Structure formats: structure tokens, C-alpha cells
PDB file of C-alpha atoms in Angstrom:
ATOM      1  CA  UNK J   1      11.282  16.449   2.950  1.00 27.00           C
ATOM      2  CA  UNK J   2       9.641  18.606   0.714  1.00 27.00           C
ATOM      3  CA  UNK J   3       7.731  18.571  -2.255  1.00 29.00           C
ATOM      4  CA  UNK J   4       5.257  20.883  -4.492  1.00 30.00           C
ATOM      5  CA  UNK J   5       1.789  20.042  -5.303  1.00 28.00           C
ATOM      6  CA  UNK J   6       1.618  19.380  -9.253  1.00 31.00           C
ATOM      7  CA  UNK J   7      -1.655  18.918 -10.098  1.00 29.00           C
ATOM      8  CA  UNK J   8      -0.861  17.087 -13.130  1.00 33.00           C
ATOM      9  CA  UNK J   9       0.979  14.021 -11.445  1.00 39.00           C
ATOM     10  CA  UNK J  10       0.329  14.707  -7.847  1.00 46.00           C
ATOM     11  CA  UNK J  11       3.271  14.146  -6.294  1.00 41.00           C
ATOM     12  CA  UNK J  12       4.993  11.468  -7.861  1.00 42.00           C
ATOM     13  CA  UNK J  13       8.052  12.604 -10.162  1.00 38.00           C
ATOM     14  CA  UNK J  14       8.811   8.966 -11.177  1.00 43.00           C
ATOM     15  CA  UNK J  15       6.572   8.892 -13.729  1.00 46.00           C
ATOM     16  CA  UNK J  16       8.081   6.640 -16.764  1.00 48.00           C
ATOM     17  CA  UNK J  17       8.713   8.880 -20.206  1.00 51.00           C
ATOM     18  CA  UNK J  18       6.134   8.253 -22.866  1.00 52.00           C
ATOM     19  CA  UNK J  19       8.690   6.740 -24.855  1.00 59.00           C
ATOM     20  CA  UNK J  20       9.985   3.673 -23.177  1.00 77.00           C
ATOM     21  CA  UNK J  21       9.547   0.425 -24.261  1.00 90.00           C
ATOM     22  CA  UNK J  22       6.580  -1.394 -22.404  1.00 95.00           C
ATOM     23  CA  UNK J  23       7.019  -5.487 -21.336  1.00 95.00           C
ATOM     24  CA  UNK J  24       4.557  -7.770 -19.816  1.00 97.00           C
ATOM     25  CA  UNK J  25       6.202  -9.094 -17.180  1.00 97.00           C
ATOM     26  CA  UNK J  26       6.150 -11.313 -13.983  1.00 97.00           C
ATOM     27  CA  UNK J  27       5.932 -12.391 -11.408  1.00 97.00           C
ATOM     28  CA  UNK J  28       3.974  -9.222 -10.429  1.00 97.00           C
ATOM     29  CA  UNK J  29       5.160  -9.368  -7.022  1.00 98.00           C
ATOM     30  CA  UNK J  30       8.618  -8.272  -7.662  1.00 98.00           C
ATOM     31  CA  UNK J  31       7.239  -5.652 -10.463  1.00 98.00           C
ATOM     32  CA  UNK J  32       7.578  -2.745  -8.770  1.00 97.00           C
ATOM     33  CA  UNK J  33       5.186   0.042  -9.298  1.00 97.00           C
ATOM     34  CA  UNK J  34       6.322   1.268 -12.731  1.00 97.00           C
ATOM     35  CA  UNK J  35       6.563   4.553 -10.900  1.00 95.00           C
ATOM     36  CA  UNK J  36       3.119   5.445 -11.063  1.00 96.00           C
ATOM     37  CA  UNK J  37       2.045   4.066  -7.933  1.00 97.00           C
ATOM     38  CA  UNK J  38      -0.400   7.209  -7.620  1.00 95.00           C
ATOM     39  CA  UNK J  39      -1.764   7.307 -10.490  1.00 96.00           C
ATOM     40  CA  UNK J  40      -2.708   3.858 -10.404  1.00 97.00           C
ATOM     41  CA  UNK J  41      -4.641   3.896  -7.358  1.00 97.00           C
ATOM     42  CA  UNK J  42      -5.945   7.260  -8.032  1.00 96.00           C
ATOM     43  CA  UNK J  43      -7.093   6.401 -11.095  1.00 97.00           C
ATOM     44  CA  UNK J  44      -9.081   3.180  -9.301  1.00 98.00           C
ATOM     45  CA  UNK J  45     -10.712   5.342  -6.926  1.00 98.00           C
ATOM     46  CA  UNK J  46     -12.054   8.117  -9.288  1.00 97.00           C
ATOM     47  CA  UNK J  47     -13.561   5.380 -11.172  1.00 98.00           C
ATOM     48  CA  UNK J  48     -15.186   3.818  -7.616  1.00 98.00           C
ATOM     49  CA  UNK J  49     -16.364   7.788  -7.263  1.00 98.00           C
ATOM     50  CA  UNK J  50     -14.144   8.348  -4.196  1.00 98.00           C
ATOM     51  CA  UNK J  51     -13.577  12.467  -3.734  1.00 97.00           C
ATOM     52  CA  UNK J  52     -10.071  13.597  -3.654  1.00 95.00           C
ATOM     53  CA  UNK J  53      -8.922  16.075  -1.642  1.00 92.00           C
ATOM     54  CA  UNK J  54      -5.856  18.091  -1.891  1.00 87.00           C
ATOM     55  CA  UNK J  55      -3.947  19.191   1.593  1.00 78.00           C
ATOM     56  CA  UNK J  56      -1.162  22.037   1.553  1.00 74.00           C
ATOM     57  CA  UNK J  57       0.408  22.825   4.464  1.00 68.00           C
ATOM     58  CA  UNK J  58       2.978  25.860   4.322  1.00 63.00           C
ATOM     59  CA  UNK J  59       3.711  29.154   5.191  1.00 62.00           C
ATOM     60  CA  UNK J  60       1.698  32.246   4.315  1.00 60.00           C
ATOM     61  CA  UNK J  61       2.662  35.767   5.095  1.00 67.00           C
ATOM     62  CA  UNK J  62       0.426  38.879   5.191  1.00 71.00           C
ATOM     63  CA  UNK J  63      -0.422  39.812   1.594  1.00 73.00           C
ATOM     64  CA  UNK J  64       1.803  37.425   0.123  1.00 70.00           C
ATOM     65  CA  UNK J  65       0.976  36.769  -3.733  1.00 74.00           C
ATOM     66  CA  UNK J  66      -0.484  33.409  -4.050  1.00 67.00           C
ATOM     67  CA  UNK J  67       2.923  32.181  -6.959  1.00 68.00           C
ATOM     68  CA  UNK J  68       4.853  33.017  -3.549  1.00 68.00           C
ATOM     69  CA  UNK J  69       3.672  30.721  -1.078  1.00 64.00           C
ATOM     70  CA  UNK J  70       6.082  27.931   0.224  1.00 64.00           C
ATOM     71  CA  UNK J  71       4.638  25.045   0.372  1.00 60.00           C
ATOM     72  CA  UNK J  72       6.026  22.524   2.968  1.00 56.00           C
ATOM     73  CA  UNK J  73       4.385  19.405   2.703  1.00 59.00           C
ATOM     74  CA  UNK J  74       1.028  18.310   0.089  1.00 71.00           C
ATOM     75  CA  UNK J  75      -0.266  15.406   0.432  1.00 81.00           C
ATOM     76  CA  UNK J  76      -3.926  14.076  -1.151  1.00 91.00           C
ATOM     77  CA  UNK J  77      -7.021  12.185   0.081  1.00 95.00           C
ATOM     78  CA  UNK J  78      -9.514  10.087  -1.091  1.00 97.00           C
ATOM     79  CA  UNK J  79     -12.433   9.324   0.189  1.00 97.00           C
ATOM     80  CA  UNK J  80     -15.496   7.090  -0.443  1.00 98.00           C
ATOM     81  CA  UNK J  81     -18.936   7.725  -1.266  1.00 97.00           C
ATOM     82  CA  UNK J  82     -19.933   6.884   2.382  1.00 97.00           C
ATOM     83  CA  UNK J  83     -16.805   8.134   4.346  1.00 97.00           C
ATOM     84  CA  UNK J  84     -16.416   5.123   5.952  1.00 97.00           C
ATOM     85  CA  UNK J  85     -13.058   4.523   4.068  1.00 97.00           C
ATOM     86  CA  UNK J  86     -10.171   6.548   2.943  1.00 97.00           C
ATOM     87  CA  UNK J  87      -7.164   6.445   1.172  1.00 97.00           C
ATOM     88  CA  UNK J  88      -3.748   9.074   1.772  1.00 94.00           C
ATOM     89  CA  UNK J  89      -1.049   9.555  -0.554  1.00 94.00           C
ATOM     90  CA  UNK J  90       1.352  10.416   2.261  1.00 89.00           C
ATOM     91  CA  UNK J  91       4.790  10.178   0.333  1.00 87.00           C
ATOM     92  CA  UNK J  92       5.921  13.991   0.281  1.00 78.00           C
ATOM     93  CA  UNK J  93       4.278  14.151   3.894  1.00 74.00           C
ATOM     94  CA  UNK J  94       7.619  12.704   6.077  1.00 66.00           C
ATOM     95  CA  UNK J  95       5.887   9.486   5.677  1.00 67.00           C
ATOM     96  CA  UNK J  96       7.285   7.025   8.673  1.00 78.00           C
ATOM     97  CA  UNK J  97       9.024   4.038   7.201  1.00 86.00           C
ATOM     98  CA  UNK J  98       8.263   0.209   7.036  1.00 86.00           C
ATOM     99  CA  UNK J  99      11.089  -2.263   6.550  1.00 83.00           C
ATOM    100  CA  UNK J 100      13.394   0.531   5.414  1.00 88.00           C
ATOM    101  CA  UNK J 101      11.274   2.440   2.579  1.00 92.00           C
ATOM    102  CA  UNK J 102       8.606   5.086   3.244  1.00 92.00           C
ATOM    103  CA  UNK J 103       4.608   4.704   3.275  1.00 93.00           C
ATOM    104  CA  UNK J 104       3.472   6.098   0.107  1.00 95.00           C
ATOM    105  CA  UNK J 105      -0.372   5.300   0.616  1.00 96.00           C
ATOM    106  CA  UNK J 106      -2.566   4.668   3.871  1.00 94.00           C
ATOM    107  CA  UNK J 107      -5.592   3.164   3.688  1.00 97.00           C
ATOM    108  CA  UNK J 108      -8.417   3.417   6.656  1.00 96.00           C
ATOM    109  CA  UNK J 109     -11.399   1.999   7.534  1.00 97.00           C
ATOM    110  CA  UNK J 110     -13.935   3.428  10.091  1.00 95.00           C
ATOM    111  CA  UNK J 111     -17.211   1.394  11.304  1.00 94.00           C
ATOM    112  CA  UNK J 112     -19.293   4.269  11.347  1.00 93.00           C
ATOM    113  CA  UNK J 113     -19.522   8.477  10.578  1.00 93.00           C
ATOM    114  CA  UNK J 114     -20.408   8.970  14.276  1.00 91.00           C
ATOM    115  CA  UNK J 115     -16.547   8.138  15.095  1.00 86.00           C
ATOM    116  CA  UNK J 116     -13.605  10.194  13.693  1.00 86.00           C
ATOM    117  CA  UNK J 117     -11.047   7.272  14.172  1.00 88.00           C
ATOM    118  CA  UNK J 118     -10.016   4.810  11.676  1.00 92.00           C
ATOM    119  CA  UNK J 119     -11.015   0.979  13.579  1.00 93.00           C
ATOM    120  CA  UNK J 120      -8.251  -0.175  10.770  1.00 95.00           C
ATOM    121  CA  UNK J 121      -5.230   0.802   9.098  1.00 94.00           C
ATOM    122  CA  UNK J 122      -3.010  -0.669   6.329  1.00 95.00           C
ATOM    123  CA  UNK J 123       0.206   1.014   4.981  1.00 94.00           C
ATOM    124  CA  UNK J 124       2.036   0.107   1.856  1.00 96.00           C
ATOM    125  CA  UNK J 125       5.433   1.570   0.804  1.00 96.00           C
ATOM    126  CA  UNK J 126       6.399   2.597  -2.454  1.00 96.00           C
ATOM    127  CA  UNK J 127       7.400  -0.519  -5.173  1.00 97.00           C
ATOM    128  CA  UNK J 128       4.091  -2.062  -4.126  1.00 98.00           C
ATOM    129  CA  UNK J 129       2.761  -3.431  -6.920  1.00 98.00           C
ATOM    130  CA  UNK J 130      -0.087  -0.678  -8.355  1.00 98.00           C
ATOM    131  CA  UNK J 131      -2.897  -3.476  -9.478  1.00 98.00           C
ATOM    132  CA  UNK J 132      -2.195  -5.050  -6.325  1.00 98.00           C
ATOM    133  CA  UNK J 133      -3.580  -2.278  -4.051  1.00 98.00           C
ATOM    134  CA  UNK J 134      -5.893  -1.364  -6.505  1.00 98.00           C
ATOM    135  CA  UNK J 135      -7.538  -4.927  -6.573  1.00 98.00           C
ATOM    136  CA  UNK J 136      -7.363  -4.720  -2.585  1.00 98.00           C
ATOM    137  CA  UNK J 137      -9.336  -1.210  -2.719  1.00 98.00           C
ATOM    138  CA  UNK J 138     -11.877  -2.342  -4.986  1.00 98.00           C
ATOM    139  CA  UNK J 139     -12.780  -4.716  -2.734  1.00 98.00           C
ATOM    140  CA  UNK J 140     -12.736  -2.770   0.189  1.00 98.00           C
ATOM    141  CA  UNK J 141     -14.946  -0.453  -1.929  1.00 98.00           C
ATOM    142  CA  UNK J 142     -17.352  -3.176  -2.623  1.00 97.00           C
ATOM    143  CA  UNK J 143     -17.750  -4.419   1.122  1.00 95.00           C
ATOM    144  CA  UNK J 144     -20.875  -3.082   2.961  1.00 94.00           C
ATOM    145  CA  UNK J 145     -19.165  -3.129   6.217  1.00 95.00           C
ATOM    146  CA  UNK J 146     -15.590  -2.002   6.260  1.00 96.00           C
ATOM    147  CA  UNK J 147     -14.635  -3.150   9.959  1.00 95.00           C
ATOM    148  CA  UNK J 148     -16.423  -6.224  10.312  1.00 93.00           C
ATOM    149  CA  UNK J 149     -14.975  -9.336  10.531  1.00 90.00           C
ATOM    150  CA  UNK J 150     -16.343 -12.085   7.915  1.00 90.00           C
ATOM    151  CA  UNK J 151     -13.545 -15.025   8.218  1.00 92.00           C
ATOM    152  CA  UNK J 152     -10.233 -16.242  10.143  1.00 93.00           C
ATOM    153  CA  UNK J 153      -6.999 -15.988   8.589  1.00 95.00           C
ATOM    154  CA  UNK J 154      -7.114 -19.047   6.693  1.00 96.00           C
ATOM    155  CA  UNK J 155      -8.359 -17.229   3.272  1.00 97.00           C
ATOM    156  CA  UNK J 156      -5.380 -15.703   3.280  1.00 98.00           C
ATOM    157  CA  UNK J 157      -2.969 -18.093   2.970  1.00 98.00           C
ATOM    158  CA  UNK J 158      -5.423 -20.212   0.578  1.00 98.00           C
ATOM    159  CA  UNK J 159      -5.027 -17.385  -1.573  1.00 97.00           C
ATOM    160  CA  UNK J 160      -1.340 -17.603  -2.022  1.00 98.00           C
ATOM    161  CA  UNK J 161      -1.376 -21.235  -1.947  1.00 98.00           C
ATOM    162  CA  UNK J 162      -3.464 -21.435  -4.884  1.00 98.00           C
ATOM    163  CA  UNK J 163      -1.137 -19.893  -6.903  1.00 98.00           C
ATOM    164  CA  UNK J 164       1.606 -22.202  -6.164  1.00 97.00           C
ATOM    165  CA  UNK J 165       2.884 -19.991  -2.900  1.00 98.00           C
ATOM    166  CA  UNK J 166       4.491 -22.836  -0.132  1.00 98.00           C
ATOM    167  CA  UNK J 167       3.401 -22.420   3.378  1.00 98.00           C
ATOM    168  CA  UNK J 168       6.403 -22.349   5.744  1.00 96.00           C
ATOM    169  CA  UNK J 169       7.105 -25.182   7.816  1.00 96.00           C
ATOM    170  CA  UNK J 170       7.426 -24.054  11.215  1.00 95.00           C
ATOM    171  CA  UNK J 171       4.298 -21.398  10.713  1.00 95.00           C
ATOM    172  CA  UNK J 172       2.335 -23.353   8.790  1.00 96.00           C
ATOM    173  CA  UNK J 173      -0.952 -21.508   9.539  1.00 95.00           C
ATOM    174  CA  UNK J 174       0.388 -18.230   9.637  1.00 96.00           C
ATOM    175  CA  UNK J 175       3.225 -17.741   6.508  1.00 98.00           C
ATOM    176  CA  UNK J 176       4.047 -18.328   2.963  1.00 98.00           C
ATOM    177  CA  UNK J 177       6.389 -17.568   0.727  1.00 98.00           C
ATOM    178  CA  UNK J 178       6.321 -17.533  -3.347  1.00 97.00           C
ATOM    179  CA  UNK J 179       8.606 -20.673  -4.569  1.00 96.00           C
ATOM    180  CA  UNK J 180      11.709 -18.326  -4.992  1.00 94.00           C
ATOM    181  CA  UNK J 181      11.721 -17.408  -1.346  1.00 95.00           C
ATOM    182  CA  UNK J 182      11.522 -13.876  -2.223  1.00 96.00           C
ATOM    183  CA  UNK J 183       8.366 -12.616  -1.172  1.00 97.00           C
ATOM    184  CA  UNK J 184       6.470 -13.109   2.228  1.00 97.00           C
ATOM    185  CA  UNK J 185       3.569 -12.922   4.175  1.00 98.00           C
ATOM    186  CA  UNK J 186       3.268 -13.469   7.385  1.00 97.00           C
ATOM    187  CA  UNK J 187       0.426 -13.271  10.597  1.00 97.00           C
ATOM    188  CA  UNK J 188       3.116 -11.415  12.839  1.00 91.00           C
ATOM    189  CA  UNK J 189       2.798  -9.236  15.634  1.00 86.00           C
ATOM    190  CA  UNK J 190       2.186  -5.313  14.313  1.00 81.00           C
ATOM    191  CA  UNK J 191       4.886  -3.394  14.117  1.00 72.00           C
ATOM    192  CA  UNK J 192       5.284  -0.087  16.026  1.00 69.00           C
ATOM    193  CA  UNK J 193       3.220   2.721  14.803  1.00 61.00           C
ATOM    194  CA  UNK J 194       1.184   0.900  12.850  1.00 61.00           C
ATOM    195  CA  UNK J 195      -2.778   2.107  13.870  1.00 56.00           C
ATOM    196  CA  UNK J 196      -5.119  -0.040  15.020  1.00 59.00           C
ATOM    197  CA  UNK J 197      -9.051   0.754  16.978  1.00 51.00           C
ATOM    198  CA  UNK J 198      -7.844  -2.353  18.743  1.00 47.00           C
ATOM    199  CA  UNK J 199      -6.895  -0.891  22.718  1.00 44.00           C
ATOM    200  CA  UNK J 200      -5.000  -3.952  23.209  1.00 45.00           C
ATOM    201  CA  UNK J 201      -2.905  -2.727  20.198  1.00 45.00           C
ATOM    202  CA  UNK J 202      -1.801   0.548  22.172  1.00 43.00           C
ATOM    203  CA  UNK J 203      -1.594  -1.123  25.737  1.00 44.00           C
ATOM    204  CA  UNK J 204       0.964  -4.254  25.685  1.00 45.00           C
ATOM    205  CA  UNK J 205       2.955  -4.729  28.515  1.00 47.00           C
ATOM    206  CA  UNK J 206       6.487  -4.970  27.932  1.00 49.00           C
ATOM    207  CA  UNK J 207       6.522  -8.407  28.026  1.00 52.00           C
ATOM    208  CA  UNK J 208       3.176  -9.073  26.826  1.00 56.00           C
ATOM    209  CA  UNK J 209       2.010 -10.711  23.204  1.00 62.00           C
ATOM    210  CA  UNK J 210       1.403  -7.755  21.195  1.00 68.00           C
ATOM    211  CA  UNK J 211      -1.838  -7.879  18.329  1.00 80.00           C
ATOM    212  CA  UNK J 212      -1.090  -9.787  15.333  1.00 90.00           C
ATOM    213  CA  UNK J 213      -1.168  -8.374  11.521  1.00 93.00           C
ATOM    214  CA  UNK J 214      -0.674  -9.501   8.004  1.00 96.00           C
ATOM    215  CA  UNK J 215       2.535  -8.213   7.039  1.00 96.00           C
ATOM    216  CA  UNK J 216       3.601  -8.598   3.387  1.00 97.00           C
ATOM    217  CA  UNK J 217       7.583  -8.063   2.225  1.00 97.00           C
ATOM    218  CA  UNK J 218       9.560  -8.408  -1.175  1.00 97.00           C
ATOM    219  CA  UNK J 219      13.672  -9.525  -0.170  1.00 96.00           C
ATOM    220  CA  UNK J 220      14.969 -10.249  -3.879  1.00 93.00           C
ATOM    221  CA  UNK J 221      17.942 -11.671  -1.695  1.00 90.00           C
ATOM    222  CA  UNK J 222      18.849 -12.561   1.512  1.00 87.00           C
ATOM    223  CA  UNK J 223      20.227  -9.486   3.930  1.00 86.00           C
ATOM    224  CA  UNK J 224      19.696  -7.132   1.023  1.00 90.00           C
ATOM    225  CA  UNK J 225      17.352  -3.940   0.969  1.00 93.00           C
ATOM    226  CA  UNK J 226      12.994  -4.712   0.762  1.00 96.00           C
ATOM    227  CA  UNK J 227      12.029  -3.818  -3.043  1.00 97.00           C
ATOM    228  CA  UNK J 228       8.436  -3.368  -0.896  1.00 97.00           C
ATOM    229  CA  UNK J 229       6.328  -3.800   2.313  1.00 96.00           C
ATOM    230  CA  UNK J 230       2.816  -4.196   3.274  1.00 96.00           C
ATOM    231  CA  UNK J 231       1.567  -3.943   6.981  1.00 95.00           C
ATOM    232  CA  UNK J 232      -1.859  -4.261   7.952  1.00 96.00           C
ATOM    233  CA  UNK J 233      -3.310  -3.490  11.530  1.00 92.00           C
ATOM    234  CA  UNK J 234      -4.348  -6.296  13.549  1.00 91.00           C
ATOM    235  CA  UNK J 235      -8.601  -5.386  13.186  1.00 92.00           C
ATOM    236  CA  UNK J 236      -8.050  -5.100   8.925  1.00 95.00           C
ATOM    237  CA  UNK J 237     -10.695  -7.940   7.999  1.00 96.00           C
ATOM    238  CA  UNK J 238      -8.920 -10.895   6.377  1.00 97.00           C
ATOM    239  CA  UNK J 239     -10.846 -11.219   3.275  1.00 96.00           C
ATOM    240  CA  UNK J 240      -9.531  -7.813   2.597  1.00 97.00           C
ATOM    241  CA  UNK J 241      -5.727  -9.282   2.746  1.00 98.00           C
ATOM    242  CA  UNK J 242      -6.917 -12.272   0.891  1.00 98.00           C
ATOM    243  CA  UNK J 243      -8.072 -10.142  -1.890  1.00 98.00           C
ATOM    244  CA  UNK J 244      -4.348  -8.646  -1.606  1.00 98.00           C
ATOM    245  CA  UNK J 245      -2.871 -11.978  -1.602  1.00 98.00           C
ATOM    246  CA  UNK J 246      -4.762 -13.109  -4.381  1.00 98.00           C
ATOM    247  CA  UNK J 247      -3.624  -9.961  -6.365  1.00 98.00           C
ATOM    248  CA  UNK J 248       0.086 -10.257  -5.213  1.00 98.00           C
ATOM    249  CA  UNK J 249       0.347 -14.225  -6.157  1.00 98.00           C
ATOM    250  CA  UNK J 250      -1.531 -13.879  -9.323  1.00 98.00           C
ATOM    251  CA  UNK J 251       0.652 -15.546 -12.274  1.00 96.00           C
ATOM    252  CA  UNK J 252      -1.297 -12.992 -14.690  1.00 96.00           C
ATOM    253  CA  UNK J 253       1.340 -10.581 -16.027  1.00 96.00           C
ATOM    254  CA  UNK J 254       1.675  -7.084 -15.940  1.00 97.00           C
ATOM    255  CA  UNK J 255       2.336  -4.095 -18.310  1.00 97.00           C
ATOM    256  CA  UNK J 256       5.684  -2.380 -17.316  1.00 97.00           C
ATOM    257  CA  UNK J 257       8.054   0.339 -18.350  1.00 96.00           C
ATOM    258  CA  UNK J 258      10.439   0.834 -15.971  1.00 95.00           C
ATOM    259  CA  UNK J 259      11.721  -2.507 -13.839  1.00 96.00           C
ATOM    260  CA  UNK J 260      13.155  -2.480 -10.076  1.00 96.00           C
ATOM    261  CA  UNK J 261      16.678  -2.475 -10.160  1.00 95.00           C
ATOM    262  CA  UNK J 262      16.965  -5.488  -7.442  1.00 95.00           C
ATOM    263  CA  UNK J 263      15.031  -8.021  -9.102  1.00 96.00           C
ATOM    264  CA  UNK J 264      15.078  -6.740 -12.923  1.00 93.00           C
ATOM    265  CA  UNK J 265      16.879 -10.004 -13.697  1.00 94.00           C
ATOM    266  CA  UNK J 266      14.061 -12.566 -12.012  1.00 94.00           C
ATOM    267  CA  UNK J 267      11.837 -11.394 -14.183  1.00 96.00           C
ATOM    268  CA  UNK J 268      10.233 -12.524 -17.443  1.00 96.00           C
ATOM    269  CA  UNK J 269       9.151 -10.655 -19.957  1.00 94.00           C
ATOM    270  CA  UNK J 270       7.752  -9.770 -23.349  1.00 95.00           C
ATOM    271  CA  UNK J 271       6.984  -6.889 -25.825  1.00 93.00           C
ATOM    272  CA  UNK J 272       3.746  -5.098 -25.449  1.00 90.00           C
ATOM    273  CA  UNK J 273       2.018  -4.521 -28.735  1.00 75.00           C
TER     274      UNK J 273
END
């Protein structure tokens, strides 16, 4: 997979023409990104005054001119103020894939600068809704201590419930689903690959429980293709996936130009302006 770094619109050649005709719609969490997933969360974090970084990885021969250089893979990084928290735009980078569709951002969490690992990771694939990850990383932002753990997992499903999300019967402390049965979220153990500072996380026996993690999915019907997915490592705090479920069940509406495919006709919608 490869892909050019345009400085312009880094990376993300979805980008809706100027002249389509903009909705409000909802439910948000069958929205889609609009394609401008990137430019949404970029946009957040220059505003928090997180530095962005751009990495090019290609080939360079011996006095090459600099128009010639093949570029392999570019991917860009964001970091905050303090460097205790990052965000990668990892979608032209062979991004690993989560319920079918690839990562498009990572987001990581460190406790301190005296360790170069993340304690935390959470991956979202492309189709995520943008205001929902950018609600999650200004919060994140806003948190003194990245890592540390302030509740249990019950603020999480409170979150959804309050917006009219039902709790599923036979997990009733650990899912919920939006009333259409579309959308999911669920305390579930991690899924491979997924990076955690947790040891436990990298040392289950085969037959062993493995960690558990919020894991967030959109299935606009039953057996067909994810629109999105959300997986969060089994140390990411759970007021920071509250403040993700609150931003995914929200009834507000949101502005939108182009609509996924998959669920185009469950949603509602009106002319902007």
C-alpha cells in the first residue's frame, strides 16, 4: 500500500467536493466520517496545540533530486504539549485491520516521559465518526493523568444508556446496543495486536482469560460488512470511553456531505443552510 504525502490533505483522498449538498443528519453513529476523518481530528488537535509531525519512509539514492524520491509509506503524528499522549494517522502506513477495515488513527497514552512505551492504546478504523474521536481526544487532552484509572466501567454504559442505548440481557454490565441493534459496545476480551502496558495482556496462556477492552462496532445488518470499529486496550481509563460513548450515542446531529453507502437509508436528514 502506498501513498504520497500531500501536504494539503495529508493523506486522505476522500475528501468530499466543495460542491455537494450538506445534510444534518443522524444518528451520528452510523454517519460515517464524511471522508475527512483527518482533517477532523487534525484540526482538534492543532487547536489543543498538539505538534504534528510528518514521517516519510522511502528510498533515496546517491544524489537523487529531491522531485525523485519514492516515497513508500507517510504517515503523521501528533503529539501533546506534554508528550504524554499521541495521536498517528496510520492509514497509508499498512495499517493492521479491526473487524475487517483498516486503523486509520492510533491514539496512545504514556504515564510518564521517563518511559518510551505507550501504558494504553486505542485504534479506530476509518467511518468512525470524526466528532466522535475528536470529543474523546479533547478529553484525553484535558486529563492531568493520562494512564490513571479514575472509575470502573459502569460510566460507560451510563453513557449510552442515557441516550436511550438498551443494555443487553445476558451482559448486562458489560454491553449495549443503540435501539436499532446496529451499533455495539461491548467490555470483551482485546483482540490480538491490540497494545496494552498491561504484561498480563502479552502473557495469556492458551487457555487462560485474556485482558478485557471496550470494543465499539457499527453492523448496519446482520452478517454484513462493519461500516466502523473501535478497540481500546484493556489499561485505556474508562472515563475516556465514556466520553466516547457519550459522543457516539449523542442524538445531536451532524453536518454531512457524503453518507455511508450501508446505512445511507437509516438515516435522517435535513438541508444545511
Amino acid at each position: 500500500m502506498e501513498a504520497p504525502l500531500n501536504r494539503n490533505s495529508p493523506l486522505d483522498p476522500s475528501a468530499p467536493h466543495p460542491a455537494q449538498s450538506a445534510y444534518w443528519v443522524g444518528p451520528r453513529h452510523l454517519a460515517g466520517d464524511d471522508g475527512r476523518l483527518y482533517d477532523t481530528v487534525a484540526d482538534t488537535l492543532a487547536g489543543l496545540g498538539w505538534t504534528s509531525l510528518a514521517i516519510v519512509r522511502g528510498r533515496h539514492e546517491p544524489d537523487e533530486a529531491p522531485e525523485d524520491r519514492q516515497v513508500l509509506r507517510s504517515t503523521v503524528l501528533h503529539i501533546s504539549p506534554d508528550t504524554l499522549r499521541w495521536a498517528q494517522w496510520v492509514l497509508p502506513d499498512e495499517p493492521f485491520h479491526l473487524g475487517d477495515l483498516p486503523i486509520a488513527w492510533q491514539v496512545s497514552a504514556r504515564a510518564d516521559t521517563d518511559s518510551p512505551l505507550a501504558q494504553w492504546s486505542a485504534y479506530f478504523t476509518t467511518d468512525v465518526p470524526g466528532e466522535v474521536l475528536a470529543d474523546f481526544l479533547v478529553t484525553l487532552d484535558a486529563r492531568d493523568h493520562p494512564t490513571t484509572a479514575i472509575t470502573g466501567p459502569k460510566p460507560v454504559l451510563d453513557a449510552v444508556t442515557a441516550h436511550g442505548w438498551l443494555l443487553d440481557i445476558d451482559q448486562p454490565d458489560a454491553a449495549a446496543t443503540d435501539p436499532t441493534m446496529t451499533s455495539h459496545l461491548s467490555l470483551v476480551d482485546v483482540p490480538p495486536l491490540i497494545q496494552d502496558g498491561d504484561p498480563c495482556a502479552l502473557t495469556v496462556e492458551p487457555h487462560g482469560a485474556a485482558p478485557a477492552g471496550w470494543q465499539a462496532w457499527a453492523e448496519p445488518a446482520i452478517g454484513a460488512p462493519c461500516l466502523w470499529a473501535a478497540s481500546f486496550g484493556a489499561s485505556a481509563p474508562h472515563d475516556l470511553v465514556a466520553a466516547f460513548a457519550v459522543s457516539l450515542s449523542s442524538t445531536a446531529p451532524v453536518l454531512r456531505r457524503v453518507l455511508p453507502e450501508s446505512t445511507q437509508d437509516r438515516l435522517l436528514r435535513a438541508p444545511a443552510g
